[in-house]
Coordinates of C-alpha atoms and ligand atoms in Angstrom, one line a residue:
X11 CA 12.2 5.5 28.6
X12 CA 9.7 3.0 30.0
X13 CA 10.0 1.0 26.8
X14 CA 13.6 0.0 27.4
X15 CA 12.8 -0.9 31.0
X16 CA 10.1 -3.2 29.8
X17 CA 12.4 -4.8 27.3
X18 CA 15.1 -5.3 29.9
X19 CA 12.6 -6.9 32.3
X20 CA 11.6 -9.4 29.6
X21 CA 15.2 -10.4 29.1
X22 CA 15.6 -11.4 32.7
X23 CA 13.4 -14.5 32.7
X24 CA 14.8 -15.4 29.2
X25 CA 18.3 -15.8 30.6
X26 CA 17.1 -18.0 33.4
X27 CA 14.7 -20.1 31.4
X28 CA 16.2 -20.3 28.0
X29 CA 19.2 -22.6 28.5
X30 CA 17.6 -25.8 29.7
X31 CA 14.6 -25.7 27.3
X32 CA 16.9 -24.9 24.3
X33 CA 18.6 -28.3 24.9
X34 CA 15.3 -29.9 23.8
X35 CA 14.7 -27.3 21.1
X36 CA 15.6 -27.2 17.4
X37 CA 19.3 -26.6 18.2
X38 CA 19.5 -30.0 19.8
X39 CA 19.7 -31.8 16.4
X40 CA 22.7 -29.6 15.5
X41 CA 20.6 -27.4 13.2
X42 CA 21.3 -23.7 13.2
X43 CA 18.1 -23.2 11.3
X44 CA 15.6 -20.8 12.9
X45 CA 12.0 -21.5 13.6
X46 CA 9.7 -19.3 11.4
X47 CA 6.6 -17.7 12.9
X48 CA 4.7 -15.8 10.2
X49 CA 1.8 -13.8 11.5
X50 CA -0.3 -12.5 8.6
X51 CA -3.4 -10.3 8.9
X52 CA -6.0 -9.4 6.3
X53 CA -6.4 -5.7 5.2
X54 CA -4.3 -4.2 8.0
X55 CA -3.1 -0.8 6.8
X56 CA 0.4 0.3 8.0
X57 CA -1.3 3.5 9.0
X58 CA -2.9 1.6 11.9
X59 CA 0.4 0.3 13.4
X60 CA 2.0 2.2 16.2
X61 CA 5.5 1.4 14.9
X62 CA 4.6 3.2 11.7
X63 CA 3.6 6.3 13.5
X64 CA -0.2 5.7 13.6
X65 CA -2.3 8.7 14.5
X66 CA -5.3 6.6 15.2
X67 CA -4.3 3.6 17.5
X68 CA -1.7 1.9 19.6
X69 CA -0.3 -1.6 18.9
X70 CA 2.3 -2.4 21.6
X71 CA 2.4 -6.1 20.7
X72 CA 3.3 -5.4 17.1
X73 CA 5.6 -2.5 18.0
X74 CA 7.6 -4.9 20.1
X75 CA 8.6 -6.8 16.9
X76 CA 9.8 -3.5 15.4
X77 CA 11.6 -2.4 18.6
X78 CA 13.4 -5.7 18.9
X79 CA 13.9 -6.1 15.1
X80 CA 13.4 -4.3 11.9
X81 CA 10.7 -2.1 10.4
X82 CA 10.4 -2.1 6.6
X83 CA 9.3 1.4 5.5
X84 CA 8.7 0.6 1.9
X85 CA 7.0 -2.8 1.8
X86 CA 4.4 -3.4 -0.9
X87 CA 2.1 -6.0 -2.3
X88 CA 2.0 -7.0 -6.0
X89 CA -1.8 -7.4 -6.5
X90 CA -3.8 -5.8 -3.8
X91 CA -6.5 -8.3 -3.0
X92 CA -6.8 -11.1 -0.5
X93 CA -6.4 -14.5 -2.2
X94 CA -3.9 -13.4 -4.9
X95 CA -1.6 -11.9 -2.2
X96 CA -1.6 -15.3 -0.4
X97 CA -0.6 -17.1 -3.6
X98 CA 2.2 -14.6 -4.2
X99 CA 3.5 -15.2 -0.7
X100 CA 3.4 -19.0 -1.0
X101 CA 4.9 -19.3 -4.5
X102 CA 7.2 -16.2 -4.6
X103 CA 5.7 -15.5 -8.1
X104 CA 3.5 -12.8 -9.6
X105 CA -0.2 -13.6 -10.1
X106 CA 0.2 -14.1 -13.8
X107 CA 2.7 -16.8 -13.1
X108 CA 1.0 -18.6 -10.2
X109 CA -2.4 -18.4 -11.9
X110 CA -4.3 -16.8 -9.0
X111 CA -5.3 -13.6 -10.7
X112 CA -8.3 -12.6 -8.6
X113 CA -10.5 -13.8 -5.7
X114 CA -12.5 -16.1 -8.0
X115 CA -9.6 -18.2 -9.1
X116 CA -8.6 -21.6 -7.6
X117 CA -5.1 -22.1 -6.3
X118 CA -3.0 -24.9 -7.9
X119 CA -1.4 -26.4 -4.8
X120 CA 0.9 -28.7 -6.9
X121 CA 3.2 -25.8 -7.8
X122 CA 6.3 -25.2 -5.7
X123 CA 5.6 -23.3 -2.5
X124 CA 8.0 -22.4 0.3
X125 CA 6.2 -24.4 3.0
X126 CA 6.4 -27.5 0.9
X127 CA 10.1 -26.9 0.2
X128 CA 10.8 -26.3 3.9
X129 CA 8.8 -29.4 4.9
X130 CA 10.8 -31.5 2.3
X131 CA 14.0 -30.2 4.0
X132 CA 13.1 -31.1 7.5
X133 CA 10.8 -28.4 8.8
X134 CA 7.7 -29.1 10.8
X135 CA 5.0 -27.0 9.1
X136 CA 1.6 -25.8 10.1
X137 CA -1.0 -23.3 8.8
X138 CA -3.8 -22.0 11.0
X139 CA -6.5 -19.4 10.1
X140 CA -7.4 -17.7 6.9
X141 CA -6.4 -19.5 3.7
X142 CA -8.9 -18.4 1.0
X143 CA -7.4 -20.3 -1.9
X144 CA -10.3 -22.8 -2.4
X145 CA -8.2 -26.0 -2.7
X146 CA -7.0 -27.8 0.5
X147 CA -3.6 -26.5 1.7
X148 CA -0.5 -28.4 0.6
X149 CA 2.9 -28.5 2.2
X150 CA 1.8 -28.6 5.8
X151 CA 2.0 -31.3 8.5
X152 CA -1.0 -29.7 10.1
X153 CA -3.6 -27.2 8.9
X154 CA -6.9 -25.8 10.1
X155 CA -8.4 -23.1 8.0
X156 CA -11.4 -20.8 7.9
X157 CA -13.7 -21.6 5.0
X158 CA -13.7 -18.7 2.6
X159 CA -13.5 -15.4 4.4
X160 CA -14.3 -17.1 7.8
X161 CA -16.5 -15.8 10.6
X162 CA -15.6 -13.5 13.4
X163 CA -17.7 -15.3 16.0
X164 CA -17.8 -19.0 16.6
X165 CA -16.0 -19.8 13.3
X166 CA -15.8 -23.1 11.5
X167 CA -12.4 -24.5 10.8
X168 CA -11.8 -26.9 8.0
X169 CA -9.2 -29.6 8.8
X170 CA -7.9 -32.7 7.2
X171 CA -10.4 -34.6 9.4
X172 CA -13.5 -32.5 8.6
X173 CA -15.1 -29.3 9.7
X174 CA -15.5 -28.2 13.3
X175 CA -16.9 -25.1 14.9
X176 CA -15.0 -23.5 17.7
X177 CA -16.8 -21.3 20.2
X178 CA -15.2 -17.9 20.7
X179 CA -13.7 -15.0 18.8
X180 CA -11.8 -15.8 15.7
X181 CA -8.6 -13.9 16.4
X182 CA -8.2 -15.6 19.9
X183 CA -9.1 -19.0 18.4
X184 CA -6.5 -18.8 15.6
X185 CA -3.9 -18.0 18.2
X186 CA -5.2 -20.8 20.6
X187 CA -4.9 -23.3 17.8
X188 CA -1.4 -22.0 16.9
X189 CA -0.1 -22.4 20.4
X190 CA -1.9 -25.7 20.8
X191 CA -0.1 -27.1 17.7
X192 CA 3.3 -25.8 19.0
X193 CA 2.7 -27.3 22.5
X194 CA 1.2 -30.6 21.5
X195 CA 2.2 -31.6 18.0
X196 CA 5.4 -29.8 17.0
X197 CA 8.2 -32.3 16.8
X198 CA 11.0 -30.4 18.6
X199 CA 13.6 -32.4 16.8
X200 CA 12.7 -30.1 13.8
X201 CA 12.6 -26.4 13.4
X202 CA 9.1 -25.2 12.8
X203 CA 7.3 -23.0 10.2
X204 CA 4.0 -21.7 11.7
X205 CA 1.8 -19.6 9.5
X206 CA -0.7 -17.9 11.9
X207 CA -3.1 -16.1 9.5
X208 CA -5.9 -13.9 10.9
X209 CA -9.2 -13.0 9.3
X210 CA -9.0 -9.7 11.1
X211 CA -9.3 -6.8 10.4
X212 CA -11.2 -7.8 7.2
X213 CA -14.8 -6.6 6.5
X214 CA -17.3 -6.8 8.2
X215 CA -15.1 -5.6 11.1
X216 CA -16.8 -7.3 14.1
X217 CA -14.9 -6.4 17.3
X218 CA -14.3 -9.1 19.9
X219 CA -16.1 -9.3 23.2
X220 CA -13.1 -7.6 25.0
X221 CA -13.0 -4.6 22.8
X222 CA -16.6 -3.6 22.1
X223 CA -16.3 -0.3 24.1
X224 CA -12.7 0.6 23.0
X225 CA -12.5 4.2 21.6
X226 CA -16.1 5.0 22.6
X227 CA -16.4 8.7 23.4
X228 CA -13.2 9.4 21.4
X229 CA -13.0 11.1 18.0
X230 CA -10.6 9.3 15.7
X231 CA -8.8 11.8 13.4
X232 CA -10.1 11.9 9.9
X233 CA -7.8 11.6 6.9
X234 CA -7.1 14.7 4.9
X235 CA -8.7 13.3 1.8
X236 CA -12.0 12.0 3.3
X237 CA -13.9 14.3 0.9
X238 CA -11.7 13.9 -2.2
X239 CA -13.4 14.8 -5.5
X240 CA -10.9 12.9 -7.7
X241 CA -10.3 15.9 -9.9
X242 CA -7.3 15.2 -12.2
X243 CA -7.5 11.4 -11.5
X244 CA -8.4 8.9 -14.2
X245 CA -11.9 7.7 -14.6
X246 CA -11.4 4.6 -12.5
X247 CA -11.2 6.7 -9.3
X248 CA -14.6 8.2 -10.2
X249 CA -16.2 4.9 -11.1
X250 CA -15.2 2.8 -8.0
X251 CA -17.9 1.6 -5.6
X252 CA -16.0 1.7 -2.3
X253 CA -17.0 5.0 -0.9
X254 CA -17.8 5.3 2.8
X255 CA -20.5 7.8 1.7
X256 CA -22.3 5.8 -1.0
X257 CA -21.2 2.2 -0.7
X258 CA -21.0 1.3 2.9
X259 CA -23.9 -0.6 4.2
X260 CA -25.7 0.7 7.3
X261 CA -26.6 -2.7 8.9
X262 CA -23.9 -5.1 7.7
X263 CA -20.9 -2.7 7.7
X264 CA -21.9 -0.2 10.3
X265 CA -23.8 -2.4 12.8
X266 CA -27.0 -0.4 12.9
X267 CA -29.7 -2.8 13.8
X268 CA -32.5 -2.7 11.2
X269 CA -36.0 -1.7 12.1
X270 CA -38.9 -4.1 11.4
X271 CA -39.6 -2.4 8.1
X272 CA -35.9 -2.2 7.1
X273 CA -35.5 -5.9 7.9
X274 CA -38.2 -6.7 5.4
X275 CA -36.4 -4.8 2.7
X276 CA -32.7 -5.7 3.2
X277 CA -30.7 -5.7 0.0
X278 CA -27.0 -6.3 -1.0
X279 CA -24.6 -7.2 1.8
X280 CA -27.2 -5.9 4.4
X281 CA -29.0 -9.3 3.9
X282 CA -26.0 -11.0 5.6
X283 CA -26.7 -9.3 8.9
X284 CA -29.2 -12.1 9.8
X285 CA -26.5 -14.7 9.5
X286 CA -24.1 -12.5 11.5
X287 CA -26.5 -12.3 14.5
X288 CA -27.6 -15.9 14.3
X289 CA -24.1 -17.1 14.7
X290 CA -23.6 -15.5 18.1
X291 CA -24.4 -17.3 21.4
X292 CA -27.1 -15.6 23.6
X293 CA -24.3 -14.3 25.8
X294 CA -22.3 -12.9 22.9
X295 CA -25.4 -11.4 21.4
X296 CA -26.4 -9.7 24.7
X297 CA -22.9 -8.2 25.0
X298 CA -23.0 -7.0 21.3
X299 CA -26.4 -5.4 21.7
X300 CA -25.5 -3.9 25.1
X301 CA -22.5 -2.2 23.3
X302 CA -24.3 -1.0 20.2
X303 CA -28.0 -0.4 21.1
X304 CA -27.6 3.0 22.8
X305 CA -25.1 4.2 20.2
X306 CA -27.5 3.2 17.4
X307 CA -30.4 4.9 19.1
X308 CA -28.4 8.1 19.4
X309 CA -27.5 7.8 15.7
X310 CA -31.2 7.4 14.7
X311 CA -32.2 10.4 16.8
X312 CA -29.5 12.6 15.3
X313 CA -30.9 12.4 11.8
X314 CA -27.5 13.1 10.2
X315 CA -27.2 14.1 6.6
X316 CA -24.5 15.0 4.1
X317 CA -20.9 15.4 5.4
X318 CA -22.1 14.9 9.0
X319 CA -23.4 11.5 8.0
X320 CA -20.1 10.6 6.2
X321 CA -18.2 11.6 9.3
X322 CA -20.4 9.5 11.5
X323 CA -19.9 6.5 9.2
X324 CA -16.2 7.0 9.2
X325 CA -16.1 7.0 13.0
X326 CA -18.3 3.9 13.3
X327 CA -16.2 2.1 10.6
X328 CA -12.7 3.1 11.9
X329 CA -13.5 2.3 15.5
X330 CA -14.7 -1.2 14.7
X331 CA -11.7 -1.7 12.4
X332 CA -9.3 -0.6 15.1
X333 CA -11.1 -2.8 17.7
X334 CA -10.4 -5.8 15.5
X335 CA -6.8 -4.8 15.3
X336 CA -6.6 -4.5 19.1
X337 CA -7.5 -8.2 19.3
X338 CA -4.8 -9.0 16.8
X339 CA -2.3 -7.0 18.8
X340 CA -3.2 -8.8 22.1
X341 CA -2.7 -12.1 20.3
X342 CA 0.6 -11.0 18.7
X343 CA 1.8 -10.2 22.3
X344 CA 0.5 -13.6 23.5
X345 CA 2.6 -15.4 20.8
X346 CA 5.7 -13.4 21.7
X347 CA 5.2 -14.1 25.4
X348 CA 4.8 -17.8 24.6
X349 CA 8.1 -17.8 22.7
X350 CA 9.8 -16.1 25.7
X351 CA 8.4 -18.6 28.2
X352 CA 9.6 -21.5 26.1
X353 CA 13.1 -19.9 25.6
X354 CA 12.5 -19.9 21.8
X355 CA 12.7 -16.2 21.1
X356 CA 16.4 -16.3 20.1
X357 CA 15.9 -19.1 17.7
X358 CA 12.7 -17.9 16.0
X359 CA 12.3 -15.4 13.2
X360 CA 9.0 -13.6 13.7
X361 CA 7.4 -11.8 10.8
X362 CA 4.3 -9.6 11.0
X363 CA 2.7 -8.5 7.8
X364 CA -0.7 -8.1 6.1
X365 CA -1.8 -9.3 2.7
X366 CA -2.3 -5.7 1.5
X367 CA -3.1 -2.4 3.0
X368 CA -6.5 -0.8 3.2
X369 CA -8.2 2.6 2.7
X370 CA -9.0 4.1 6.1
X371 CA -11.1 6.9 4.7
X372 CA -8.4 8.2 2.4
X373 CA -10.1 9.4 -0.8
X374 CA -13.3 8.8 1.0
X375 CA -12.9 5.0 0.7
X376 CA -12.7 1.7 2.5
X377 CA -11.4 -1.5 0.8
X378 CA -8.2 -1.9 -1.2
X379 CA -7.3 -2.9 -4.9
X380 CA -6.0 0.4 -6.2
X381 CA -2.3 0.9 -6.5
X382 CA -2.6 4.0 -4.4
X383 CA -0.4 4.1 -1.3
X384 CA -2.8 3.1 1.5
X385 CA -3.6 -0.3 -0.2
X386 CA -0.3 -0.9 -2.0
X387 CA 1.7 -0.5 1.2
X388 CA 1.8 -3.2 3.9
X389 CA 3.2 -3.4 7.4
X390 CA 6.3 -5.6 7.5
X391 CA 8.1 -6.1 10.8
X392 CA 10.7 -8.8 11.3
X393 CA 12.5 -9.8 14.5
X394 CA 15.4 -12.3 14.6
X395 CA 17.7 -11.7 17.6
X396 CA 21.3 -12.3 16.8
X397 CA 20.8 -11.4 13.1
X398 CA 18.8 -8.3 13.1
X399 CA 20.1 -5.4 15.2
X400 CA 17.2 -4.1 17.4
X401 CA 15.3 -1.1 16.3
X402 CA 16.6 -0.9 12.7
X403 CA 14.6 0.5 9.8
X404 CA 15.0 -0.3 6.2
X405 CA 13.8 1.8 3.3
X406 CA 14.7 -0.5 0.4
X407 CA 11.7 -1.3 -1.9
X408 CA 10.5 -4.8 -0.9
X409 CA 7.4 -6.8 -1.7
X410 CA 5.4 -9.8 -0.5
X411 CA 7.0 -11.4 -3.6
X412 CA 10.2 -11.6 -1.5
X413 CA 9.0 -13.6 1.4
X414 CA 9.2 -17.1 0.0
X415 CA 12.8 -16.7 -1.0
X416 CA 13.6 -15.0 2.3
X417 CA 12.2 -18.0 4.3
X418 CA 14.0 -20.5 2.1
X419 CA 17.3 -18.5 2.4
X420 CA 17.2 -18.3 6.2
X421 CA 16.7 -22.1 6.2
X422 CA 19.5 -22.7 3.7
X423 CA 17.1 -24.2 1.2
X424 CA 17.7 -23.3 -2.5
X425 CA 14.8 -21.4 -4.2
X426 CA 13.4 -22.7 -7.5
X427 CA 14.4 -20.6 -10.5
X428 CA 10.7 -19.7 -11.2
X429 CA 10.5 -17.6 -8.0
X430 CA 10.6 -13.9 -8.9
X431 CA 11.5 -12.1 -5.7
X432 CA 14.7 -11.5 -3.8
X433 CA 15.7 -12.8 -0.4
X434 CA 15.6 -10.2 2.3
X435 CA 18.3 -11.9 4.3
X436 CA 21.1 -9.4 3.3
X437 CA 18.8 -6.6 4.4
X438 CA 18.1 -8.3 7.7
X439 CA 21.8 -8.6 8.2
X440 CA 22.3 -4.9 7.5
X441 CA 24.1 -5.2 4.2
X442 CA 21.6 -4.0 1.6
X443 CA 23.2 -4.7 -1.8
X444 CA 23.9 -1.8 -4.2
X445 CA 22.1 -3.8 -6.8
X446 CA 18.8 -3.9 -4.9
X447 CA 15.7 -3.2 -7.1
X448 CA 14.9 0.5 -7.7
X449 CA 11.3 -0.1 -8.8
X450 CA 8.4 -2.4 -8.1
X451 CA 5.8 -3.9 -10.5
X452 CA 2.1 -4.0 -9.6
X453 CA -0.9 -5.6 -11.3
X454 CA -4.6 -5.8 -10.5
X455 CA -7.1 -7.9 -12.5
X456 CA -10.4 -8.3 -10.7
X457 CA -13.6 -7.1 -12.2
X458 CA -16.9 -6.9 -10.4
X459 CA -17.3 -6.1 -6.7
X460 CA -16.3 -2.5 -5.9
X461 CA -15.9 -1.8 -9.6
X462 CA -12.1 -1.1 -9.7
X463 CA -10.7 -1.0 -13.2
X464 CA -7.9 -3.5 -14.0
X465 CA -4.6 -1.7 -13.9
X466 CA -0.8 -2.1 -13.6
X467 CA 2.0 0.2 -12.7
X468 CA 5.5 0.9 -11.5
X469 CA 6.6 2.6 -8.3
X470 CA 10.1 4.0 -7.6
X471 CA 11.2 5.7 -4.3
X472 CA 9.7 8.9 -5.6
X473 CA 7.4 8.3 -8.6
X474 CA 4.4 6.2 -9.4
X475 CA 3.0 5.5 -12.9
X476 CA -0.3 3.7 -13.3
X477 CA -1.8 2.4 -16.5
X478 CA -5.5 1.5 -17.0
X479 CA -5.1 -0.6 -20.2
X480 CA -8.8 -1.0 -21.0
X481 CA -9.3 2.7 -21.0
X482 CA -6.0 3.9 -22.3
X483 CA -5.7 6.2 -19.2
X484 CA -2.6 7.0 -17.1
X485 CA -1.8 8.5 -13.8
X486 CA 1.5 9.9 -12.6
X487 CA 2.2 10.9 -9.0
X488 CA 5.2 12.6 -7.4
X489 CA 5.1 10.9 -4.0
X490 CA 7.6 13.4 -2.5
X491 CA 5.6 16.5 -3.4
X492 CA 2.2 14.8 -3.3
X493 CA 2.1 11.9 -0.8
X494 CA -1.7 11.8 -0.8
X495 CA -1.7 11.2 -4.6
X496 CA -4.1 14.0 -5.4
X497 CA -2.4 15.6 -8.4
X498 CA -2.2 13.4 -11.5
X499 CA 0.8 14.7 -13.6
X500 CA 0.4 12.2 -16.5
X501 CA -0.5 14.9 -19.0
X502 CA 1.7 17.6 -17.6
X503 CA 4.3 18.5 -20.2
X504 CA 6.8 19.4 -17.5
X505 CA 6.9 15.7 -16.5
X506 CA 6.8 14.2 -19.9
X507 CA 10.4 12.9 -19.6
X508 CA 9.7 11.3 -16.3
X509 CA 6.5 9.7 -17.6
X510 CA 8.4 8.3 -20.7
X511 CA 11.2 6.9 -18.5
X512 CA 8.6 5.2 -16.2
X513 CA 6.7 3.8 -19.1
X514 CA 9.9 2.2 -20.3
X515 CA 10.6 0.9 -16.9
X516 CA 7.0 -0.6 -16.7
X517 CA 7.5 -2.4 -20.0
X518 CA 11.0 -3.6 -18.9
X519 CA 9.5 -5.1 -15.7
X520 CA 6.7 -6.8 -17.7
X521 CA 9.5 -8.5 -19.7
X522 CA 11.5 -9.4 -16.6
X523 CA 8.5 -10.9 -14.9
X524 CA 7.2 -12.6 -18.0
X525 CA 3.9 -10.8 -18.3
X526 CA 2.1 -12.4 -21.3
X527 CA 1.5 -10.2 -24.3
X528 CA -2.0 -8.6 -24.2
X529 CA -2.4 -9.5 -20.4
Ligands
LIG5 CA1 -7.0 -8.7 2.3

């Protein structure tokens, strides 16, 4: 296979270069502790990662982490929305414990976080990119974060010294700043923790200058449930406002330039298209318009309606989403190459993950939030040569809740009792405990945008039970028989025993995780 030849060729310069540079690396102070490179994206569905068998794109950079390390096949978030996921990762606690329940809450940076604990124990720590927690980062020697959601082109970075605007494309710039910190500021007497956190592929899915034409002329396969009618599902699935058909904005989301008349009448997120264009340099804007003008003209001329229009929107949306991921993938490869060139690959644990998944047209949707598989599931790829056997897969149920304790464990730093996850280190070493969890707990609180009802639930390797407490409604899915979660079995007498068992398990987990009464 060409893959193995590529891997072998990469190993050759490592052997030559690694030894002398390692003398000046983290091992020189006698520490066996690895560097930690955490690459975290925003809204990247596992269905758009080559290593997970993507039908719609290729990701050779990310796949390299899986090929040389471990792919987790059952990795899930605890609360499927941007800011809360970040708080869960930092604190190793559920949202109801760390206090960041939804995107409107402000993070309390005085609570224990794994970066602070690693820094206290001798790690050099840095955070670059999306933060989204409103307060300034704590626990980092260096930080440079995008304000709020950040911009794709020429983004501002907030630093301890003020706000600066970098010219370029955000995914490249976050990586530039990450490598720059490593090259210029990292104290090589210490192991490092670098959190490289991308905005991409978050809405509004603006591709970078190098990928504007990728996938053009290609039909991306549609999901089987693009025209789901939500029959048998609870009312929340009917009431959501995240449909490609009805809730995707033609100008802001789909990059169709408004006519003069449309421009005078912009509403909702479409109003933000002005700011999007104004931020681009004349050269960037020219490249943007050169890519989209003809396509938009063809769209106007076609006069699509009904399902044809939905199909067109899906194609426009998914191509831009995948173009954003192509930039991430290029930059993942850049970081891996940099580690190779520095002889650091052996001493660095590399983690690739996303805050939560995303709907790529499944159920007719974009966005996330629901406990359904496309948004609940995350990619999780970990490479750590010498500890993880190359090319392994792991199907134990793991969550973003586990990352803080994992990072502390690999560094030999005790985790505070309040942390609620489990270290993945035994799994990385190939000795998954018999006592590993058999169910995960999920909770979602946000009200407002996209109108998804608050809900909570439990998932085992086969079953998922979801409760919508405000409405007294339930959903039960058999993930083996119905992986697309189309048939709600909650009221099926045949499955009453399963539902009762799962309801008991849900209540048990609420006690274990200290969910307040009436939450
Ligand atoms: Ca997100």
